[in-house]
Short mmCIF file of C-alpha atoms (C1' of nucleotides) in Angstrom, two decimals:
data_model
loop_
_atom_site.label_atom_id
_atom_site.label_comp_id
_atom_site.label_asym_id
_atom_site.label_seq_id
_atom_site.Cartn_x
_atom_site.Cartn_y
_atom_site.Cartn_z
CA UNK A 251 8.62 10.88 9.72
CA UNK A 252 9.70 7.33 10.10
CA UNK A 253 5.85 7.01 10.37
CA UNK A 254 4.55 8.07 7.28
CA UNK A 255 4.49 4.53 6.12
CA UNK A 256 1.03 4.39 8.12
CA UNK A 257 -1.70 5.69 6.40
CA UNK A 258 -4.53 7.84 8.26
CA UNK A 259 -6.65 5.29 6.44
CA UNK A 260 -6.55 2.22 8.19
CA UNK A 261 -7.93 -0.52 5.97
CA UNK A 262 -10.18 -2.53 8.38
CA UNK A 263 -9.21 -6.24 9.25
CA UNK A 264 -10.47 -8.25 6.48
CA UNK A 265 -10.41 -6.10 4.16
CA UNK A 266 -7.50 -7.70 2.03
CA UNK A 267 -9.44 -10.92 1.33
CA UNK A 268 -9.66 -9.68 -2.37
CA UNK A 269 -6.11 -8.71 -1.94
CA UNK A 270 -5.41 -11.87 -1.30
CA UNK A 271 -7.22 -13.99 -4.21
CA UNK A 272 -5.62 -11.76 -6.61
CA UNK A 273 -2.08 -12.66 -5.07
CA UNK A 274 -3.05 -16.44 -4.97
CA UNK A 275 -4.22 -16.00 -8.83
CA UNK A 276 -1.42 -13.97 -10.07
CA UNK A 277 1.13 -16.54 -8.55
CA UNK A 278 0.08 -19.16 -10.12
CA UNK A 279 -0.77 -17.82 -13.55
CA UNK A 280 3.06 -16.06 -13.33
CA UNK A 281 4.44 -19.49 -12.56
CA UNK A 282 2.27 -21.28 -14.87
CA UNK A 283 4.08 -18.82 -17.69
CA UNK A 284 7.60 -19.11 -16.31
CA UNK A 285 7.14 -22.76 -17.30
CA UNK A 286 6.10 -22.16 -20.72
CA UNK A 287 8.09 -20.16 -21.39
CA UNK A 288 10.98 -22.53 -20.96
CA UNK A 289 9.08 -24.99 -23.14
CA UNK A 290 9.08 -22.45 -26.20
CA UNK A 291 6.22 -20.56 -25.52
CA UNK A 292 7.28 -17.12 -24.63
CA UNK A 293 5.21 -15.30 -26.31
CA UNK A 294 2.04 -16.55 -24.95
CA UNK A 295 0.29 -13.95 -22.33
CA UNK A 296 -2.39 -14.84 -19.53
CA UNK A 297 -5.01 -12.64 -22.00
CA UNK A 298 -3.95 -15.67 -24.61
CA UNK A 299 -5.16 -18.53 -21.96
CA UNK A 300 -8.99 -16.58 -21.28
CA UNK A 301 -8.86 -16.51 -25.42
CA UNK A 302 -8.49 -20.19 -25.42
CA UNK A 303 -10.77 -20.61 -22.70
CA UNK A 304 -13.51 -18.71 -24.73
CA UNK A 305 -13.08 -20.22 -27.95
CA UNK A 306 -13.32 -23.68 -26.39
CA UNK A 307 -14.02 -26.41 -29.23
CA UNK A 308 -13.97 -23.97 -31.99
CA UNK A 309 -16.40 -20.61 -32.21
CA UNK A 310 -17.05 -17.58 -34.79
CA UNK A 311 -15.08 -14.37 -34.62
CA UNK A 312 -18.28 -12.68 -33.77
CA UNK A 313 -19.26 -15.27 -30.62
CA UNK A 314 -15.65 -14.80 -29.50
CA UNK A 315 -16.15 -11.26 -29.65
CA UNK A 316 -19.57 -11.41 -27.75
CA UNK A 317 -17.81 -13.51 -25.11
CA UNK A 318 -14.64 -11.71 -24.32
CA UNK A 319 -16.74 -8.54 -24.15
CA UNK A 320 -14.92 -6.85 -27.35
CA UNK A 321 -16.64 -6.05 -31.09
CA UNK A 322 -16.39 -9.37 -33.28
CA UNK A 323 -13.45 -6.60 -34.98
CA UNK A 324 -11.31 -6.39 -32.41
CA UNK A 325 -11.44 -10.08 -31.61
CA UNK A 326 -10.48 -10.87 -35.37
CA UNK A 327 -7.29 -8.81 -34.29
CA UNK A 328 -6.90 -11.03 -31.19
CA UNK A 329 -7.10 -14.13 -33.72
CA UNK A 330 -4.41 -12.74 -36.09
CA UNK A 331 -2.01 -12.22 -33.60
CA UNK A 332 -2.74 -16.04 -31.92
CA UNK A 333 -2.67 -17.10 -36.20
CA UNK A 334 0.69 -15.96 -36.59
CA UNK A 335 2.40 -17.44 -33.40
CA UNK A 336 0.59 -20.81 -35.05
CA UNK A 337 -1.83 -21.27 -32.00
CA UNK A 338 -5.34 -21.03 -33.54
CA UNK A 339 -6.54 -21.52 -37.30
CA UNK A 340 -9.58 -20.65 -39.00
CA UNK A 341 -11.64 -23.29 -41.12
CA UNK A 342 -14.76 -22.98 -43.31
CA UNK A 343 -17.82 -24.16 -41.87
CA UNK A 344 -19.22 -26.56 -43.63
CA UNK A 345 -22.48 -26.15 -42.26
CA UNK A 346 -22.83 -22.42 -42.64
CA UNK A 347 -20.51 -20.66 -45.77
CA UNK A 348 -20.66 -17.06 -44.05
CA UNK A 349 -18.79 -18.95 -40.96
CA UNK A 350 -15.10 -19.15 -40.73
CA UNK A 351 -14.73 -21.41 -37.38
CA UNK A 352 -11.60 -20.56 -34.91
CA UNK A 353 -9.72 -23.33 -33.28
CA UNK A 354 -6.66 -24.49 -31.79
CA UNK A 355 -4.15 -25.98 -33.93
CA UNK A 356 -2.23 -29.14 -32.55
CA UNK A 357 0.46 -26.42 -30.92
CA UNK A 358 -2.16 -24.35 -29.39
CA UNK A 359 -3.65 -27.50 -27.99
CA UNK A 360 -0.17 -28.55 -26.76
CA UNK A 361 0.15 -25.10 -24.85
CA UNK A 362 -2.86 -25.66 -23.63
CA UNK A 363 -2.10 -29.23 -22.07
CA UNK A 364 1.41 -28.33 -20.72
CA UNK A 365 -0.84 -25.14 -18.98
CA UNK A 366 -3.45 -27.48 -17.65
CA UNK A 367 -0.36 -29.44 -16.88
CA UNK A 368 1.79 -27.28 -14.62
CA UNK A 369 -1.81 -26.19 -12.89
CA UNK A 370 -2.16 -29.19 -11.70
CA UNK A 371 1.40 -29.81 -10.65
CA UNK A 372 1.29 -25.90 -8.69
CA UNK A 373 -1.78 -27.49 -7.13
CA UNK A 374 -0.22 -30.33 -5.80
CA UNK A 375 2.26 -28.28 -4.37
CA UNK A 376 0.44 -26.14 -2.75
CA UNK A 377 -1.34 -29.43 -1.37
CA UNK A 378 1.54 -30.59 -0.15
CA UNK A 379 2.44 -27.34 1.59
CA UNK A 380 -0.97 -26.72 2.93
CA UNK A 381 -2.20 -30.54 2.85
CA UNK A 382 -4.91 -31.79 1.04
CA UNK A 383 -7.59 -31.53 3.23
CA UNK A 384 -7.34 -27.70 3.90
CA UNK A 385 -6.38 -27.74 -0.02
CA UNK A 386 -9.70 -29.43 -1.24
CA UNK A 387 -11.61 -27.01 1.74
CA UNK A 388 -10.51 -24.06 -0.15
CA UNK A 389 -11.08 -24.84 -3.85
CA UNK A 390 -14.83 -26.01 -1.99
CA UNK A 391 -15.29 -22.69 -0.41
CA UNK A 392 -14.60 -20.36 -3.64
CA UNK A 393 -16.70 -23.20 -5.53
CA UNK A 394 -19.44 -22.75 -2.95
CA UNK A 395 -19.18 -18.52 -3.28
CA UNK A 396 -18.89 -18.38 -6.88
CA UNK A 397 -21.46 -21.21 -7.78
CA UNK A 398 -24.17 -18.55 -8.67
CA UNK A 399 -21.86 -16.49 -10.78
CA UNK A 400 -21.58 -17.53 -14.51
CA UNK A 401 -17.41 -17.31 -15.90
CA UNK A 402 -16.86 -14.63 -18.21
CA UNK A 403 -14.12 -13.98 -20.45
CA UNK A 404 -14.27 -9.89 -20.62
CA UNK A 405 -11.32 -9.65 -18.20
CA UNK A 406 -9.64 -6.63 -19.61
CA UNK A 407 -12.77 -4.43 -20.75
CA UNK A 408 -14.57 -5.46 -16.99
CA UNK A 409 -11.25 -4.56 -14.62
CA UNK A 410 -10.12 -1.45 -16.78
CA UNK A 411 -13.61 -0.07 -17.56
CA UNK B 92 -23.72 -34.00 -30.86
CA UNK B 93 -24.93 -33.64 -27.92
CA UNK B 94 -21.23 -34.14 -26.43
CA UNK B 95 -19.67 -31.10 -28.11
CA UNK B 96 -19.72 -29.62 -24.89
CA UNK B 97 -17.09 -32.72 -23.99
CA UNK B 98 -13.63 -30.66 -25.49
CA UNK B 99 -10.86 -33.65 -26.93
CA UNK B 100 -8.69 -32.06 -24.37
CA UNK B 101 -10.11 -32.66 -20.83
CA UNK B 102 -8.30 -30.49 -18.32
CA UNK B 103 -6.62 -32.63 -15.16
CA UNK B 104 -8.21 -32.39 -12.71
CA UNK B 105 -6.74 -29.98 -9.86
CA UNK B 106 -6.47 -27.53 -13.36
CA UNK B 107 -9.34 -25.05 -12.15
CA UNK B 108 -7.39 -23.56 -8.92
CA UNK B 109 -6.55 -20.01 -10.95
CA UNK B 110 -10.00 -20.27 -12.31
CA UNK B 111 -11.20 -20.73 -8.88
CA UNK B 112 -9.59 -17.61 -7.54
CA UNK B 113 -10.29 -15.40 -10.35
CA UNK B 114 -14.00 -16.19 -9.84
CA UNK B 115 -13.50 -15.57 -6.12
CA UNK B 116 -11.90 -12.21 -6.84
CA UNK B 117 -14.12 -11.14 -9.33
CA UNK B 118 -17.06 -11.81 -7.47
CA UNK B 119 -16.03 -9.65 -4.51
CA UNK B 120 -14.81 -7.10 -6.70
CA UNK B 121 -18.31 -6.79 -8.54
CA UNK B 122 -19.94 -6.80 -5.31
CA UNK B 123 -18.12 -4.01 -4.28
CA UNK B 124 -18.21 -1.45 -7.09
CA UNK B 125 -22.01 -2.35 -6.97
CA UNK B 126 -22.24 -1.08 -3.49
CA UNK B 127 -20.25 1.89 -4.41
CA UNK B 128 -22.09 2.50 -7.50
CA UNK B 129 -25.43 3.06 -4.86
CA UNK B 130 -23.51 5.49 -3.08
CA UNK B 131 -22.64 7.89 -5.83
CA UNK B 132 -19.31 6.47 -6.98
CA UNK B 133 -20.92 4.88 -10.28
CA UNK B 134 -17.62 5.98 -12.00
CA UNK B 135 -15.68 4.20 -9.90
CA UNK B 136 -13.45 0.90 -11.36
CA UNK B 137 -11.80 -1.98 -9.95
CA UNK B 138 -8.49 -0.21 -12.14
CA UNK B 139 -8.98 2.69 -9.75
CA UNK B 140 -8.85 0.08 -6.83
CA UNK B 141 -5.67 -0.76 -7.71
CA UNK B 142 -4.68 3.11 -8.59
CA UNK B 143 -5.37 4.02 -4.69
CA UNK B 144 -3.76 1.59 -3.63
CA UNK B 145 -0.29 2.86 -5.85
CA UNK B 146 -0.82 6.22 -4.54
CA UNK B 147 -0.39 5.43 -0.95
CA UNK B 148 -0.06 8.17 0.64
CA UNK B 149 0.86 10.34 -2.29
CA UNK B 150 3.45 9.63 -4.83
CA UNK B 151 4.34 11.56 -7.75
CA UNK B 152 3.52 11.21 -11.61
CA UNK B 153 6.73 9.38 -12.04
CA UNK B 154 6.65 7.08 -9.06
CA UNK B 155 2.87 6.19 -9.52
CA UNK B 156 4.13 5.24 -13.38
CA UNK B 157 6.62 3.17 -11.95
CA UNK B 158 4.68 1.55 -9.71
CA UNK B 159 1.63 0.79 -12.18
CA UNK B 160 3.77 -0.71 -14.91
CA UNK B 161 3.45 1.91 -17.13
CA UNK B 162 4.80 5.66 -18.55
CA UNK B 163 4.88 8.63 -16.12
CA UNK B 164 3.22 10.04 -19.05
CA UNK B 165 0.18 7.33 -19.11
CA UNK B 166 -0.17 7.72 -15.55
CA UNK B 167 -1.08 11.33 -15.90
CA UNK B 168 -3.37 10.76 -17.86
CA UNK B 169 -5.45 8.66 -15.37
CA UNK B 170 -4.34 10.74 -12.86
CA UNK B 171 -6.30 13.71 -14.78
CA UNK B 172 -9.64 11.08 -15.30
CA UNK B 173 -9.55 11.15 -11.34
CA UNK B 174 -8.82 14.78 -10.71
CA UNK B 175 -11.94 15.58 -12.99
CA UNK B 176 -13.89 13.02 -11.01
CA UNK B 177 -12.50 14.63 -7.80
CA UNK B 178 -11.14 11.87 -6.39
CA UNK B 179 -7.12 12.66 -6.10
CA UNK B 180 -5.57 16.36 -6.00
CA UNK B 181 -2.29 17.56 -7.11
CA UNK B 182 -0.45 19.75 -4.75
CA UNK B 183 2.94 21.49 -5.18
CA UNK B 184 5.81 19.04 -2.96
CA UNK B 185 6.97 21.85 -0.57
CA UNK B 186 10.78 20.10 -0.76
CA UNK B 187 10.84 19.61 -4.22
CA UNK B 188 10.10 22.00 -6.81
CA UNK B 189 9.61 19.80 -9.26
CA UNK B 190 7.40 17.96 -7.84
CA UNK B 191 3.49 17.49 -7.36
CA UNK B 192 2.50 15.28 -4.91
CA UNK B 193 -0.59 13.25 -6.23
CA UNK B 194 -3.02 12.26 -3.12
CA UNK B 195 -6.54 11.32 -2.29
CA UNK B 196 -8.98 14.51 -2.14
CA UNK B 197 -11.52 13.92 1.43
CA UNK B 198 -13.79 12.26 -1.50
CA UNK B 199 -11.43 9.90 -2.75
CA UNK B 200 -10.75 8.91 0.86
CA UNK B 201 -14.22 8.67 1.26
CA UNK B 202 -15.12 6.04 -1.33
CA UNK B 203 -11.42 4.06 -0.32
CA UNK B 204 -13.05 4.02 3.35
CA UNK B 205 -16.36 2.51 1.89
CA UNK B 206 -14.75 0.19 -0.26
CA UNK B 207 -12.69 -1.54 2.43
CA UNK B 208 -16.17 -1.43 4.56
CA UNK B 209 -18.11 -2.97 2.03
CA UNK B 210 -15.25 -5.44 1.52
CA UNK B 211 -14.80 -6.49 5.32
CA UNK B 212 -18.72 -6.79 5.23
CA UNK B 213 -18.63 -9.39 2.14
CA UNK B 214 -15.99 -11.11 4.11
CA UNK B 215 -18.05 -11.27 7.27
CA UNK B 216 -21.02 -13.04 4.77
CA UNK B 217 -18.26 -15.56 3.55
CA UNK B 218 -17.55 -16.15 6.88
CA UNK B 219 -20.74 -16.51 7.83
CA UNK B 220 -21.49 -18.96 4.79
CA UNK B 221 -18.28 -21.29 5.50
CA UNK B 222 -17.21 -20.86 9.30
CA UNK B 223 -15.05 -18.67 10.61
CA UNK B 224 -12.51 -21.30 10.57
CA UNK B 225 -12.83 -21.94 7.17
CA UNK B 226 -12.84 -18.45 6.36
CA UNK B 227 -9.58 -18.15 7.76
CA UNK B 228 -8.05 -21.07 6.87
CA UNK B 229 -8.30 -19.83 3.36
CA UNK B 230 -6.83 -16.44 4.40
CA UNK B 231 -4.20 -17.69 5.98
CA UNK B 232 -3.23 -20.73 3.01
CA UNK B 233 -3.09 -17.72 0.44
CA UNK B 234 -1.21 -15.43 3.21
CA UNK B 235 1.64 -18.70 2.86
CA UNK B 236 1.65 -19.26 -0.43
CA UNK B 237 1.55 -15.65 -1.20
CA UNK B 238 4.53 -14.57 1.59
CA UNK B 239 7.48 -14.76 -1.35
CA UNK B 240 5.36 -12.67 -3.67
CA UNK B 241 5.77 -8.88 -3.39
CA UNK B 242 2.62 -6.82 -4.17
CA UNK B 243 2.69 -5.46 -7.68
CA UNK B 244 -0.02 -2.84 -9.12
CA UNK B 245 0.88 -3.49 -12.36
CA UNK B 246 -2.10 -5.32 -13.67
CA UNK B 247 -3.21 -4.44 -16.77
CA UNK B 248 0.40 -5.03 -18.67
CA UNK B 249 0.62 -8.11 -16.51
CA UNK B 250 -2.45 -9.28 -18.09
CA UNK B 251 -2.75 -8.25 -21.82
CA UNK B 252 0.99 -8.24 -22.06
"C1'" DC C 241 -39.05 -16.61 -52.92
"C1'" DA C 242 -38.85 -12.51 -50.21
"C1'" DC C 243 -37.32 -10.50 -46.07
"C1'" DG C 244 -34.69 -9.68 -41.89
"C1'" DA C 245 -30.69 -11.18 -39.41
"C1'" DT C 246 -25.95 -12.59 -39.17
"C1'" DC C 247 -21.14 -13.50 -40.79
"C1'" DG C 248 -16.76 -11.65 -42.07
"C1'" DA C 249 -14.18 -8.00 -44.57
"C1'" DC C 250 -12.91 -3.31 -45.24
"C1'" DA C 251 -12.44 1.58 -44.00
"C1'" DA C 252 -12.23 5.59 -41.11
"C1'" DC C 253 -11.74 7.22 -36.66
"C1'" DC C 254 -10.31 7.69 -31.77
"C1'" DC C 255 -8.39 6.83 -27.45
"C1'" DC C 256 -4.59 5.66 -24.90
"C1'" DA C 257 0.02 4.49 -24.17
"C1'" DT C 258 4.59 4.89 -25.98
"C1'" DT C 259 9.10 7.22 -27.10
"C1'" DG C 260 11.59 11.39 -27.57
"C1'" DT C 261 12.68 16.10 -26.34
"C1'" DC C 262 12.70 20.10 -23.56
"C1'" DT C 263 13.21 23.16 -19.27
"C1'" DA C 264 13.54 23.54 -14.39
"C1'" DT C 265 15.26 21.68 -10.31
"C1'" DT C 266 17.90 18.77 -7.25
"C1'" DA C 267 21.90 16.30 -5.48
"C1'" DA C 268 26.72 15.14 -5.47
"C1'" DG C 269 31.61 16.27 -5.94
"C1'" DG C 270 35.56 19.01 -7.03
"C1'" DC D 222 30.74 28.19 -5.42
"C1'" DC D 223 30.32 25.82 -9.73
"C1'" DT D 224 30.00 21.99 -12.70
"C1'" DT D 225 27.76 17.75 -13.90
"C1'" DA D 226 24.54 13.93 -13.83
"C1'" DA D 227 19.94 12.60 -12.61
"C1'" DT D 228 15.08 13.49 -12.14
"C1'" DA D 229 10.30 15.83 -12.31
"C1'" DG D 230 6.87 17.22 -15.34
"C1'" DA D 231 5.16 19.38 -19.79
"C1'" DC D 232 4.78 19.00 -24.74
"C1'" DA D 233 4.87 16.78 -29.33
"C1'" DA D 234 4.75 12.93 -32.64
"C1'" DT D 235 3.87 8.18 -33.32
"C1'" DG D 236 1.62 3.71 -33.19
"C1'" DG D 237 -1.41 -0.10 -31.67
"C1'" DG D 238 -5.74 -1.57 -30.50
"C1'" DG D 239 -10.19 -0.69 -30.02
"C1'" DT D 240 -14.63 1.37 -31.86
"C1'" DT D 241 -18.41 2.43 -35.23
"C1'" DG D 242 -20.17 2.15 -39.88
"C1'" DT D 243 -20.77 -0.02 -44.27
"C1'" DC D 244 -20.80 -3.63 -47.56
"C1'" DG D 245 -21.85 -8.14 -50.11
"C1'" DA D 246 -22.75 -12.97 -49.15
"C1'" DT D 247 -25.40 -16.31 -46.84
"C1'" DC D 248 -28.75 -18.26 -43.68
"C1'" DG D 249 -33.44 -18.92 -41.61
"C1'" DT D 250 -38.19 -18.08 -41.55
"C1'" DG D 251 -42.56 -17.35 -43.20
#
DNA sequence: CACGATCGACAACCCCATTGTCTATTAAGG
DNA sequence: CCTTAATAGACAATGGGGTTGTCGATCGTG
């Protein structure tokens, strides 16, 4: 009984590598929220950061759509949501009239610098913790295994199916 | 024009660390469900990943919905998505009539016991790639930054929010 | 200037998760 | 025992978010 904890699967050693990125990822992205969330931005989820991610300098609703894996629809709902927390606006084109262009407004782009922000500082902790040579070897290593894979934004649709 | 690509709000550097390890994640992720996708479990999703690993060694509707972050109600239903696929059973809980005991069928086990192959095998070819000391360096640097974190299953509302 | 493609808006639909309610069962205490 | 509170799972009603389909306006190409 006091057994049952131990599965008659035994995941093989080295198995939890995956395990483990996700861990690393979700730790920081939590902590990078705690913080914004003390700086007024509650309401801002880790779905909002791959949005700003994808729209970049300003894109269409139907390129945002195409890159976060959804119908150009869907990510117009994504937009109004971001619109009326005051993160993103939408501007005419002036090079194409069908075009409304998405972008940051100056308090989207201020989340998105106090983000960048605390990354950086979570980094250097970690560098202090782990020093910075075993710090930079690890950010080299997942640089190394991921350089032939391109970054896409379709996080929800690709992990939920 | 050519510089568009250059944003007005350059990320610090040291900003890319979550990026990194999503990459990292998603890349071994992909590989896997590719591998299992040759082997007959095409239906098979990283979400399900996750699902096995809730169910332990058998939970029940209510604990599994605790676990995942969501309603007892919402995890039946995915609970029915991998009955039909034949990859978890629902028996009666011999000490508790109300209960049904949710657990891997010898197929679900089956794919679980190729998954954690194919992952140990993707972390032998990292290993290869960077060193065996390098390799574990990085397991062991997310192992310590990762100790005060408990594991949570609750990904999807994590995520979208 | 004609034609096909694309943009965004609008509408209808659908899936999935949620809350609420119900019955059966369990566990704890008088 | 017997009562009472808590819990499991089934069922129903609701709502949000996504999808497809359609439309007029605009762009690009020949």
């Amino acid at each position: 009984m006091g057994l049952s904890i131990v599965s008659s699967t035994l995941p093989p050693r080295g198995s939890d590598l995956p395990l483990l990125l996700l861990l690393g990822f979700r730790a920081l992205i939590d902590d990078v929220h705690a913080e914004l969330a003390e700086a007024g931005h509650a309401g801002f989820r880790p779905l909002h950061g791959v949005t700003f991610k994808a729209i970049g300098d300003g894109v269409t609703a139907s390129e945002l759509g195409r890159r976060l894996g959804v119908s150009k629809q869907a990510a117009g709902k994504t937009i109004e949501g971001l619109e009326r927390e005051g993160y993103v606006e939408r501007v005419s084109d002036p090079g194409d009239a069908r075009s409304k262009i998405i972008r940051l407004t100056p308090r989207g782009v201020d989340v998105q610098q106090q983000a960048f922000k605390v990354m950086a500082d979570l980094r250097a902790r970690w560098a202090e913790r782990l020093g910075e040579g075993r710090m930079t070897a690890i950010e080299d290593a997942l640089r190394e295994m991921t350089a032939d894979r391109e970054t896409r934004f379709d996080i929800p649709g690709w992990f939920n199916g």
